[in-house]
Coordinates of C-alpha atoms in Angstrom, one line a residue:
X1 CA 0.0 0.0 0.0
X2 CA 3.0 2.7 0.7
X3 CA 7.0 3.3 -0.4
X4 CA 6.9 3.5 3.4
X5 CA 6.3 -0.2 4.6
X6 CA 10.0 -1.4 2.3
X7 CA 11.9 1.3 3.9
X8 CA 14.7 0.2 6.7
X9 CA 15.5 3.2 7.9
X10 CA 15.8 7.4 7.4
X11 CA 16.3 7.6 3.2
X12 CA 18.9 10.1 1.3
X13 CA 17.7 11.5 -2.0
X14 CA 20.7 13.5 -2.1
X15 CA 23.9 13.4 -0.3
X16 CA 25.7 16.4 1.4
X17 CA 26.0 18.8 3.7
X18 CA 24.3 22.2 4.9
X19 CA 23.7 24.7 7.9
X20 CA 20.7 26.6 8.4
X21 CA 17.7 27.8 10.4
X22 CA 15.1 24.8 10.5
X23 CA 11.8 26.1 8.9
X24 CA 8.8 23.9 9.8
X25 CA 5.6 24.2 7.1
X26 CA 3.2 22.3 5.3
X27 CA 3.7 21.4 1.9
X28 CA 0.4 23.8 0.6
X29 CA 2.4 26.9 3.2
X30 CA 5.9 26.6 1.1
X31 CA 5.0 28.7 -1.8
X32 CA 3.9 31.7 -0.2
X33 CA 6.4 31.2 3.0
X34 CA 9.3 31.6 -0.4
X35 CA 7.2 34.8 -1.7
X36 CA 6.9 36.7 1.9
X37 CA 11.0 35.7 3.4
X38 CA 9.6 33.4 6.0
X39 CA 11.3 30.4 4.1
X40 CA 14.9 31.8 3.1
X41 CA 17.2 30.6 0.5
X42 CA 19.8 29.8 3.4
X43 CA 17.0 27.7 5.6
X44 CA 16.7 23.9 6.0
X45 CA 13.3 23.4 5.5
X46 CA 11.1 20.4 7.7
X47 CA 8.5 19.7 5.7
X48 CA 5.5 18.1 7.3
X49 CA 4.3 15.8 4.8
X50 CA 6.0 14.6 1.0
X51 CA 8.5 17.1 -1.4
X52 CA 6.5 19.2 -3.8
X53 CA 7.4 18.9 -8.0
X54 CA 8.6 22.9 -7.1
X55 CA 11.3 23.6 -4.9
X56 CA 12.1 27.2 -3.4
X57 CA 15.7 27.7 -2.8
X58 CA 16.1 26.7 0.2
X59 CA 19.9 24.9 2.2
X60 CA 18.2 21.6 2.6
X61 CA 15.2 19.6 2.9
X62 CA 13.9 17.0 5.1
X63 CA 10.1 15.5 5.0
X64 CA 7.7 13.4 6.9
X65 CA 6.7 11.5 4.2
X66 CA 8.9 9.2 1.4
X67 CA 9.7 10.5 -1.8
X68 CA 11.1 8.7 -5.0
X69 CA 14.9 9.1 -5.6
X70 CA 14.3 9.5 -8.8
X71 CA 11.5 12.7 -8.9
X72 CA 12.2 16.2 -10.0
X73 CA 13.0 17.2 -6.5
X74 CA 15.9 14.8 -5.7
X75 CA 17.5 15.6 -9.3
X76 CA 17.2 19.2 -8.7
X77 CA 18.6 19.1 -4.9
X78 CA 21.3 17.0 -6.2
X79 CA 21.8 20.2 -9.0
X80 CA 21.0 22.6 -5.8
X81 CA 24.5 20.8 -4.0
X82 CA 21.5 20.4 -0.8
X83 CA 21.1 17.2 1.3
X84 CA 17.5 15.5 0.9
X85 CA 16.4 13.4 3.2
X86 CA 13.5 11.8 4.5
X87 CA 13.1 11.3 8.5
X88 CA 11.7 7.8 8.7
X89 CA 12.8 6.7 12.2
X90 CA 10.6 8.4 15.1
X91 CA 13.8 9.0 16.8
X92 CA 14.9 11.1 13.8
X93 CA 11.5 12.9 13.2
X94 CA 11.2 13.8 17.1
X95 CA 14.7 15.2 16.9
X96 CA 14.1 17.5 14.0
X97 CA 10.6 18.7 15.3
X98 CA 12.6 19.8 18.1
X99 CA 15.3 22.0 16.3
X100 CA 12.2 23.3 14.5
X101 CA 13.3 27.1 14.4
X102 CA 17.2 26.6 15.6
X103 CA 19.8 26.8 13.3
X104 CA 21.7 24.0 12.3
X105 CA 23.9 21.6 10.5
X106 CA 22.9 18.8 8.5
X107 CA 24.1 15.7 7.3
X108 CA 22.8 13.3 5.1
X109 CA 25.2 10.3 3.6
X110 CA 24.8 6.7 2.3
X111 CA 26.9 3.5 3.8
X112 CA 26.6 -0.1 3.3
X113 CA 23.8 -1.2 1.7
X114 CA 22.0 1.7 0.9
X115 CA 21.4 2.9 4.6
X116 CA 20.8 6.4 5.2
X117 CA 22.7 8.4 7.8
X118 CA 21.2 11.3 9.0
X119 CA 22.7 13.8 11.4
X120 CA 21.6 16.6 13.2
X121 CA 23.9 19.5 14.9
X122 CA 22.3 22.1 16.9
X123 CA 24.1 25.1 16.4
X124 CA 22.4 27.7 18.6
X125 CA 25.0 28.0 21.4
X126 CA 28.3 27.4 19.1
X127 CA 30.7 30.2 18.9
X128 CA 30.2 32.8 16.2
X129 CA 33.4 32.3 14.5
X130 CA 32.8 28.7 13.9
X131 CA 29.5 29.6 12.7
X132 CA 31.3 32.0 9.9
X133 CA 33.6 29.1 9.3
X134 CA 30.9 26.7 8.8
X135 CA 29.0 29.5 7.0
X136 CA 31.8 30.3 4.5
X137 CA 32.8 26.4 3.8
X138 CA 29.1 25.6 2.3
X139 CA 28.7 28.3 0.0
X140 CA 28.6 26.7 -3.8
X141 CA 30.6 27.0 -6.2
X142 CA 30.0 29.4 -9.6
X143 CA 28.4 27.2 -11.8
X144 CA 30.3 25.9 -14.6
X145 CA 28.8 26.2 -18.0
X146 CA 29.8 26.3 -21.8
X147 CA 28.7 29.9 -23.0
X148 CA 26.1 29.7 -25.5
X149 CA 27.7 30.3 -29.6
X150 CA 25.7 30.7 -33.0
X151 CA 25.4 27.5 -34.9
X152 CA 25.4 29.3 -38.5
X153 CA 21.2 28.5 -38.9
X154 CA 17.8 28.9 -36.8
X155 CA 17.6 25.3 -36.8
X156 CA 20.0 21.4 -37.0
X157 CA 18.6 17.6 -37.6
X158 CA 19.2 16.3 -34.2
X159 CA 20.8 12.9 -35.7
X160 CA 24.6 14.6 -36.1
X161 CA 24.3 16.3 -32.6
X162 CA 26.4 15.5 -29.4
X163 CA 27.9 16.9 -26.1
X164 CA 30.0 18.9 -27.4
X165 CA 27.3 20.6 -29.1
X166 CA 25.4 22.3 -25.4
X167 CA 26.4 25.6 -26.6
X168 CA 24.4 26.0 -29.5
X169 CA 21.5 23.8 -28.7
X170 CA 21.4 23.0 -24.7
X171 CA 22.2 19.6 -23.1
X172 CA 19.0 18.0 -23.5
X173 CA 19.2 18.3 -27.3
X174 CA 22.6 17.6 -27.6
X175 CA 22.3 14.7 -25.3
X176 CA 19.8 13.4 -27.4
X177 CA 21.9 13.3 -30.6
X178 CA 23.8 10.4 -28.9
X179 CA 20.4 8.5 -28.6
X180 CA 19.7 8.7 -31.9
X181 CA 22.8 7.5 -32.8
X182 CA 22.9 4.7 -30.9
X183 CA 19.4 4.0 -30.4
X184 CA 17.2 5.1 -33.7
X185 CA 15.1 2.4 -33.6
X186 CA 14.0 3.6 -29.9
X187 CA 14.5 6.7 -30.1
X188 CA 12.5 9.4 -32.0
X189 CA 12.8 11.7 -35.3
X190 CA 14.0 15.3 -34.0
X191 CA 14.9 18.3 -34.4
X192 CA 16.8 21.4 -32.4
X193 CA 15.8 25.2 -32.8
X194 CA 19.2 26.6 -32.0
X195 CA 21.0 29.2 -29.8
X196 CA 20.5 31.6 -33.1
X197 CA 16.8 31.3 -33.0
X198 CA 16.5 32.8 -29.4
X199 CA 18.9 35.4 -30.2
X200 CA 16.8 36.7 -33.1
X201 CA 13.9 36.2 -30.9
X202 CA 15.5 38.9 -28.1
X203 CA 16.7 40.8 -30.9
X204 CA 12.8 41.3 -31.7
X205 CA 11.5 45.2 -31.6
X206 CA 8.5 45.6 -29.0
X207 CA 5.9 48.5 -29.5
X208 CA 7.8 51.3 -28.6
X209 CA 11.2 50.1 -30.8
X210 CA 13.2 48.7 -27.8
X211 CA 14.5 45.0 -28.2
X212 CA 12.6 42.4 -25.9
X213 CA 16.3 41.7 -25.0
X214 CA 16.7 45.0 -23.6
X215 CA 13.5 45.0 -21.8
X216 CA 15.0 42.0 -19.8
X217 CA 18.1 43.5 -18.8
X218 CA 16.2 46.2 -17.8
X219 CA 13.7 44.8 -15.7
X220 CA 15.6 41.8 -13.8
X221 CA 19.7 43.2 -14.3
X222 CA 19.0 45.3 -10.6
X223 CA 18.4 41.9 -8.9
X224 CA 21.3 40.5 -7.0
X225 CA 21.9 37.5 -4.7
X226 CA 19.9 37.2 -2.7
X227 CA 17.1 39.2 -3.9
X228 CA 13.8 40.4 -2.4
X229 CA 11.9 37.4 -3.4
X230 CA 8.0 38.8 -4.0
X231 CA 10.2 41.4 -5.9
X232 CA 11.5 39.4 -8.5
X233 CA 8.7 37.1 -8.6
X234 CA 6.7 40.6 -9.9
X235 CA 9.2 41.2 -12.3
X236 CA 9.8 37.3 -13.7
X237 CA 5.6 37.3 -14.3
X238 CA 6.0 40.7 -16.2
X239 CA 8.7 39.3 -18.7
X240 CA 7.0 36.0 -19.3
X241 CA 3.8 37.4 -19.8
X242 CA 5.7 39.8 -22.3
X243 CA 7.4 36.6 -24.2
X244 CA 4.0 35.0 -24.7
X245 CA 2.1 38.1 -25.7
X246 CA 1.9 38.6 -29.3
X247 CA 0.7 41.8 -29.5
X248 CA 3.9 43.5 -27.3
X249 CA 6.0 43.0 -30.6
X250 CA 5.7 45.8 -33.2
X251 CA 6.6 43.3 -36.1
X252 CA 5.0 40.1 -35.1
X253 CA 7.0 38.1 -32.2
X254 CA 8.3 35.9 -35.2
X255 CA 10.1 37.3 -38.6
X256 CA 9.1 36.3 -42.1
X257 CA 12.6 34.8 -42.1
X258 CA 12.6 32.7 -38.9
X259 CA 9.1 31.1 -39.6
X260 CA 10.1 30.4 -42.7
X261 CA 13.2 28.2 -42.0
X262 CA 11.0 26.8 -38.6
X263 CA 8.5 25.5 -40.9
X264 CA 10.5 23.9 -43.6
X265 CA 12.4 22.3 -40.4
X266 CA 8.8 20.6 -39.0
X267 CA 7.7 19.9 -42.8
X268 CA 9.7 16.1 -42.0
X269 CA 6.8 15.6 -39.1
X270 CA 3.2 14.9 -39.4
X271 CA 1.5 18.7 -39.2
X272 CA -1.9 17.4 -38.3
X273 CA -0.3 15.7 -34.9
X274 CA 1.1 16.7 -31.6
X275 CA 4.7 17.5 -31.7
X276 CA 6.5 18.1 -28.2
X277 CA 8.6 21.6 -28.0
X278 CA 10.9 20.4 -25.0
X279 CA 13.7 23.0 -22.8
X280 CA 17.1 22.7 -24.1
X281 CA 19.3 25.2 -22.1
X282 CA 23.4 25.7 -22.2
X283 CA 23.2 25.7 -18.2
X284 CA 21.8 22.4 -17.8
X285 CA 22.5 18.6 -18.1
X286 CA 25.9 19.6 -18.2
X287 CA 28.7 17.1 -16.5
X288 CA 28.4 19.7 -13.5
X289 CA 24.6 20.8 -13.7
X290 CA 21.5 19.0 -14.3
X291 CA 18.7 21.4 -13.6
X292 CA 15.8 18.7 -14.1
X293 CA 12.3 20.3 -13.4
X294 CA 13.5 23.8 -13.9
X295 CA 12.0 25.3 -17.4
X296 CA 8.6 23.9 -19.1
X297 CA 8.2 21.7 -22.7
X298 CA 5.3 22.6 -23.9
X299 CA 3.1 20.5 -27.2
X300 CA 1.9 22.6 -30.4
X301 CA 0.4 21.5 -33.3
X302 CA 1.9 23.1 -36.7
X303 CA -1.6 22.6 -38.7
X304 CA -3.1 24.8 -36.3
X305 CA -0.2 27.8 -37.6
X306 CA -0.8 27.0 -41.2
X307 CA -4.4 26.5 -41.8
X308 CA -4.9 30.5 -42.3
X309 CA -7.3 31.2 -39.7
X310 CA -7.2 31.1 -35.8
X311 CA -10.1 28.9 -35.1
X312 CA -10.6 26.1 -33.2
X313 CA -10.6 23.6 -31.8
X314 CA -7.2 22.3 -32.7
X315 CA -6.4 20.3 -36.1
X316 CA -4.0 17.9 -34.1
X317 CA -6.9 17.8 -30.8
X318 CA -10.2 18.2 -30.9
X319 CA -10.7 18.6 -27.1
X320 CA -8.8 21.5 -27.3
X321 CA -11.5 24.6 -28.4
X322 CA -8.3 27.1 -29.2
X323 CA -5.8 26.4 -31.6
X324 CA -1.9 25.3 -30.0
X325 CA 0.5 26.1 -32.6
X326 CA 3.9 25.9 -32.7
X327 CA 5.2 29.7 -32.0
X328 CA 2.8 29.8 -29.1
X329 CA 4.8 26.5 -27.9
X330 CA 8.1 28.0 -28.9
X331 CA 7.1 31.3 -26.8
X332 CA 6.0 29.5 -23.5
X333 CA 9.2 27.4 -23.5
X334 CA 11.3 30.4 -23.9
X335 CA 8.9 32.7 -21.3
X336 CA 9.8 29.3 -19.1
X337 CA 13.5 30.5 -19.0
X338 CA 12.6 33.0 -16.4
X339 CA 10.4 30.7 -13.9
X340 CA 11.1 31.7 -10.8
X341 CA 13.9 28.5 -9.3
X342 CA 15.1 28.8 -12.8
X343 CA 16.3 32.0 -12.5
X344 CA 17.3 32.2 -8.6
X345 CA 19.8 29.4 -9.1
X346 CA 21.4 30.9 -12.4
X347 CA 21.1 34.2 -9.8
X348 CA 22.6 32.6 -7.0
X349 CA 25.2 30.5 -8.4
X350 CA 27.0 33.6 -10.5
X351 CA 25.6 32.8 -14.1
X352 CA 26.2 35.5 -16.6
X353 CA 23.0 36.3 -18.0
X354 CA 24.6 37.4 -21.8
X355 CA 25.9 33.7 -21.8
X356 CA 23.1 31.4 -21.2
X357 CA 20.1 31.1 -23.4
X358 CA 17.3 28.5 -24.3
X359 CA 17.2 26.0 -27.8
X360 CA 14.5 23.4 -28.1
X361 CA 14.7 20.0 -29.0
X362 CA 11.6 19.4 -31.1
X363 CA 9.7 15.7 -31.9
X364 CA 6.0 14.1 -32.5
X365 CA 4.7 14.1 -28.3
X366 CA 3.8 10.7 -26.8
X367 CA -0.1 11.0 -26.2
X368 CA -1.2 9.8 -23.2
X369 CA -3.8 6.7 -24.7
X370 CA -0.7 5.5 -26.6
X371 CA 1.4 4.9 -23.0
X372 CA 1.6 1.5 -21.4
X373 CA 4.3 2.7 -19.6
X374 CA 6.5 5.6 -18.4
X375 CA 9.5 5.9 -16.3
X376 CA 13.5 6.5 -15.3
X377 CA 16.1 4.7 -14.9
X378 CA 19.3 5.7 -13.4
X379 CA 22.4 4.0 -14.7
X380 CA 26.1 3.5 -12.2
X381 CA 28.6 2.6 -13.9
X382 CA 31.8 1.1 -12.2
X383 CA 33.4 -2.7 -12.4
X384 CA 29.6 -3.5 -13.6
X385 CA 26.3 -1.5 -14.2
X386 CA 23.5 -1.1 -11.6
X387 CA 20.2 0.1 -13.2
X388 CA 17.6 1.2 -10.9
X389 CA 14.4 1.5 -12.9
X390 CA 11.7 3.5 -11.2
X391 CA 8.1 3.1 -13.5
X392 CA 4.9 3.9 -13.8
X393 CA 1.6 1.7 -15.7
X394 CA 0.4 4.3 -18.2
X395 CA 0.7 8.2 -18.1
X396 CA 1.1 8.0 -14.3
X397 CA 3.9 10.6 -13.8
X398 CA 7.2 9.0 -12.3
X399 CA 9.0 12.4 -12.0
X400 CA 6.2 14.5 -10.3
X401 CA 5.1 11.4 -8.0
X402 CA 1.5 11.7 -6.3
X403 CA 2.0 10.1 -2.9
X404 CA -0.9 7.9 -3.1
X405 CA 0.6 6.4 -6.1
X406 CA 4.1 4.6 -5.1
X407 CA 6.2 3.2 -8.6
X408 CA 7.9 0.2 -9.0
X409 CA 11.3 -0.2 -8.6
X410 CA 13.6 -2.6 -10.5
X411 CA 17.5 -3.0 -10.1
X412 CA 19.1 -4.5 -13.0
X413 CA 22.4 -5.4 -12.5
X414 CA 24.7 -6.2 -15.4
X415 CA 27.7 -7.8 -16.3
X416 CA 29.8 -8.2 -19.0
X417 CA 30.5 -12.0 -18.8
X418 CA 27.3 -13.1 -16.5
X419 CA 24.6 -11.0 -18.3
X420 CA 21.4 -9.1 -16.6
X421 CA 19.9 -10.3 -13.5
X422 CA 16.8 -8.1 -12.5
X423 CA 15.8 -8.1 -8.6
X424 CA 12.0 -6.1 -7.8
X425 CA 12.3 -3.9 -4.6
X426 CA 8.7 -2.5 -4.6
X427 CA 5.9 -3.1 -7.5
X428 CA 3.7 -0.4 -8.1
X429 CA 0.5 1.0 -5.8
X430 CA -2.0 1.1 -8.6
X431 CA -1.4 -3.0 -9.7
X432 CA -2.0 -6.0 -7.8
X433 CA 0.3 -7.7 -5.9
X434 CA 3.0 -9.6 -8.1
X435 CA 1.7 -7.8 -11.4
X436 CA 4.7 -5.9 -13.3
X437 CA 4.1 -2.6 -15.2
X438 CA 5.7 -3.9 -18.0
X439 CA 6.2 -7.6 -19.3
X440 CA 8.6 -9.6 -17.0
X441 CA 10.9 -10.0 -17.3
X442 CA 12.0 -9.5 -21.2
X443 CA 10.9 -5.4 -20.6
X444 CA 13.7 -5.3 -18.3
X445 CA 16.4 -7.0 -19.9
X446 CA 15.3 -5.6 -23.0
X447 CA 15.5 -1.9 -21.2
X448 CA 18.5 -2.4 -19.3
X449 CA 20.4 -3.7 -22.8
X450 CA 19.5 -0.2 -24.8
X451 CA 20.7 1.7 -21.7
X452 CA 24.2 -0.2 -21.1
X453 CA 24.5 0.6 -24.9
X454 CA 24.1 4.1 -23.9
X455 CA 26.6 4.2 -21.2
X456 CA 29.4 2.4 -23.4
X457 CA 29.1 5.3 -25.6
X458 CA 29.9 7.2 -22.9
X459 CA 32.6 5.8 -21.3
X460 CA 34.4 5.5 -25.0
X461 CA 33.8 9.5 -25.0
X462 CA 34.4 10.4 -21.1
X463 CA 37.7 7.6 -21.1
X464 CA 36.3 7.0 -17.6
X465 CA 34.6 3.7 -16.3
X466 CA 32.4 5.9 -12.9
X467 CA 29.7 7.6 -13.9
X468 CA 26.2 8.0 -13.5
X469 CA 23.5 8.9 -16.8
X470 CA 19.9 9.7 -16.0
X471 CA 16.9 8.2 -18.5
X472 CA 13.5 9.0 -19.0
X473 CA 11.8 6.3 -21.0
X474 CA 8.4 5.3 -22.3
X475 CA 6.5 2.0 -23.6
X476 CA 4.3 2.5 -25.8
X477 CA 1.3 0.4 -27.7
X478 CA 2.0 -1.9 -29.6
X479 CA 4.8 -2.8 -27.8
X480 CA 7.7 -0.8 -28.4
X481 CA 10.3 0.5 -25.8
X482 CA 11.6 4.0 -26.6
X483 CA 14.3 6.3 -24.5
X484 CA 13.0 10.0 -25.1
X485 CA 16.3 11.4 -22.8
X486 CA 19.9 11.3 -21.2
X487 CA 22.0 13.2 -19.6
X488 CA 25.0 12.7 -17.1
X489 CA 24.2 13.4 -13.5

């Protein structure tokens, strides 16, 4: 029935260290507690129930309730450099409830077998130059990133692209080159709108003649670390409700010439269905910096743009009464470059702003009715490869888990003279007892043989034999196994 009767002890989501001011809230309170200061980017927050999808930024997070190691929020706290942790043991939970305001430092590591090791520190009588020490010796890091470059054209067949190609179309695009070279049979068709596209797009004039790039500066370059956060949430909702607005452009928020090289780009995909416009940003699934969870995709259908009127419903869904094209797609995925956590942790972490932009990695979407299964699957390898595969039946999201809906987990561990042996550690809450969400056990070895493909690619290009790559995956009807992402964690 729960994640929670499997569990031995406390659980780490991410490893590490951190000091701050314990902050006690619900999960529904975290949101505006972010907005008004009472939840500050240098407080461990004690959150009394399971992680939400969105997480402020915040110096570490522990909760009541179990999470899934492999959900948006683990990925991004591993990204944030924060421990993660989940208080299982009474003793642990009583403990924390009574720091609840005190600041501290905490600890959350791994040891044998998987156990968690939670510790606590209460800080509140130490000496004041200890604290500063303490203070000084967790601050991050500037992030390391490859600044974004031109790539000659608005937009590049995604089959010839690799890591070495982040600057000009973002790591998820670039990563995805390598699936497609490896995988095309399980991988799909796609394309990338490039670094050049979104900086013709900021080069647009608005009504008025100033360029929507110079609007930006202009209304977020005062903000500084850390910033009055109701402040800059004002100002973040002002420019993305400019980037999706057509009528704030004096010329159209597209040119002639880039919707003219777009649409010859899509022609190769079916116009009358869905196709996916996905984030694809120089400052993320780098070898440094993952950033899952931080900017939107977003679907649009390009018969809806070229059927010269703006009537619904949509030509590529019916249930949809307005039309979705594709520049409104394009639009909300760039707007999504200045979400809120998106923009602190470039903020916080020293990015510079002129350097970083947003490409898109473009293919047909995965409709819902056509999913017999979704998931991730994270990938170590060392002396052998451990694959723990965390899935869902259908649609069920694995990556923004609903508590009352626990995932399977699978481990598939592989090696190179023995082979794949699979061991279940939880089945999924919405199937009976015993039932897989996909066909057992050829699914798995099936899966797990794609992915170590994957990783030898990898370690041919990285000359290293430790590392860890991050999947997202899908099966879908009839039967057909496709990887749709990976990046290096």
């Amino acid at each position: 029935g729960s994640v929670d009767a499997w569990l031995p002890g406390d659980q780490c989501y991410s490893e590490g260290w951190s000091m701050g001011r314990v902050v006690q809230l619900a999960a529904s309170e975290v949101e505006s507690a972010a907005l008004d200061g009472s939840l500050a980017p240098d407080d461990i927050l004690l959150l009394e129930g399971s992680a939400p999808a969105e997480l402020p930024a915040i110096a570490g997070l522990l909760t009541l309730e179990p999470s899934t190691p492999n959900s948006h929020t683990a990925i991004l706290a591993q990204s944030y450099g924060i421990p993660f942790a989940y208080l299982r043991q009474e003793e642990s939970q009583a403990r924390a409830l009574e720091l609840s305001g005190k600041l501290i430092a905490l600890g959350a590591s791994s040891g044998f077998g998987g156990y968690c090791r939670v510790r606590l520190f209460d800080l509140s009588e130490v000496e004041n130059n200890i604290i500063d020490m303490l203070r000084e010796m967790s601050r991050l890091d500037p992030l390391s990133y490859p600044a974004k470059a031109l790539h000659g054209s608005f937009t590049t067949g995604a089959d010839q692209l690799r890591p070495i190609d982040i600057n000009t179309v973002g790591g998820k695009a670039a990563h995805y080159g390598v699936l497609r070279a490896i995988l095309p049979d399980n991988s799909r068709p796609a394309i990338a709108l490039t670094m050049d596209l979104w900086d013709a797009f900021m080069d647009q004039p608005l009504v008025g003649g100033q360029r929507l790039g110079d609007r930006i500066t202009q209304r977020l370059g005062e903000f500084s670390w850390p910033p009055n956060m109701a402040e800059l949430d004002s100002a973040l909702d002002e420019v993305r409700t400019l980037i999706k607005d057509p009528s704030q452009f004096s010329s159209g928020r597209f040119s002639t010439a880039m919707r003219t090289e777009i649409e010859s780009a899509l022609s190769s995909f079916d116009a009358s269905k869905r196709l996916r416009f996905r984030s694809s940003t120089n400052v993320e699934d780098g070898a440094t910096f993952t950033g899952a969870g931080l900017y939107d995709s977003v679907s649009g259908c390009l018969a809806d743009d070229t059927d010269d009127d703006e009537l619904g419903p949509s030509l590529c869904n019916s249930a949809k009464a307005e039309e979705r094209g594709v520049y409104r797609a394009i639009a909300k995925v760039y707007a999504s470059f200045y979400r809120r956590n998106a923009f602190v942790e470039r903020l916080r972490r020293g990015v510079d702003e002129d350097e970083v932009g947003m490409s898109v990695l473009v293919h047909h979407s995965f409709p819902d009715e056509t999913e017999i299964a979704n998931g991730v699957a994270i990938l170590e390898r060392n002396s052998s490869d451990r694959i723990e595969i965390v899935s869902q039946p259908g649609a069920v999201s694995v990556t923004n888990p609903d508590d009352a809906f626990s995932p399977e987990i699978v481990v598939a561990t592989h090696y190179l003279q023995l082979g794949t042996f699979l061991n279940k550690l939880q089945g999924a809450a919405l199937l009976l007892l015993g039932q897989s969400v996909m066909t057992w056990d050829q699914d798995y070895l099936d899966l797990s043989a794609l992915l170590v493909s994957v990783a030898d690619y990898f370690q041919q290009q990285s000359n290293t034999l430790h590392f860890l790559l991050d999947f997202e995956f899908k099966k879908i009807t009839p039967d057909e196994l496709v990887v749709k992402q990976v990046r290096p964690l």
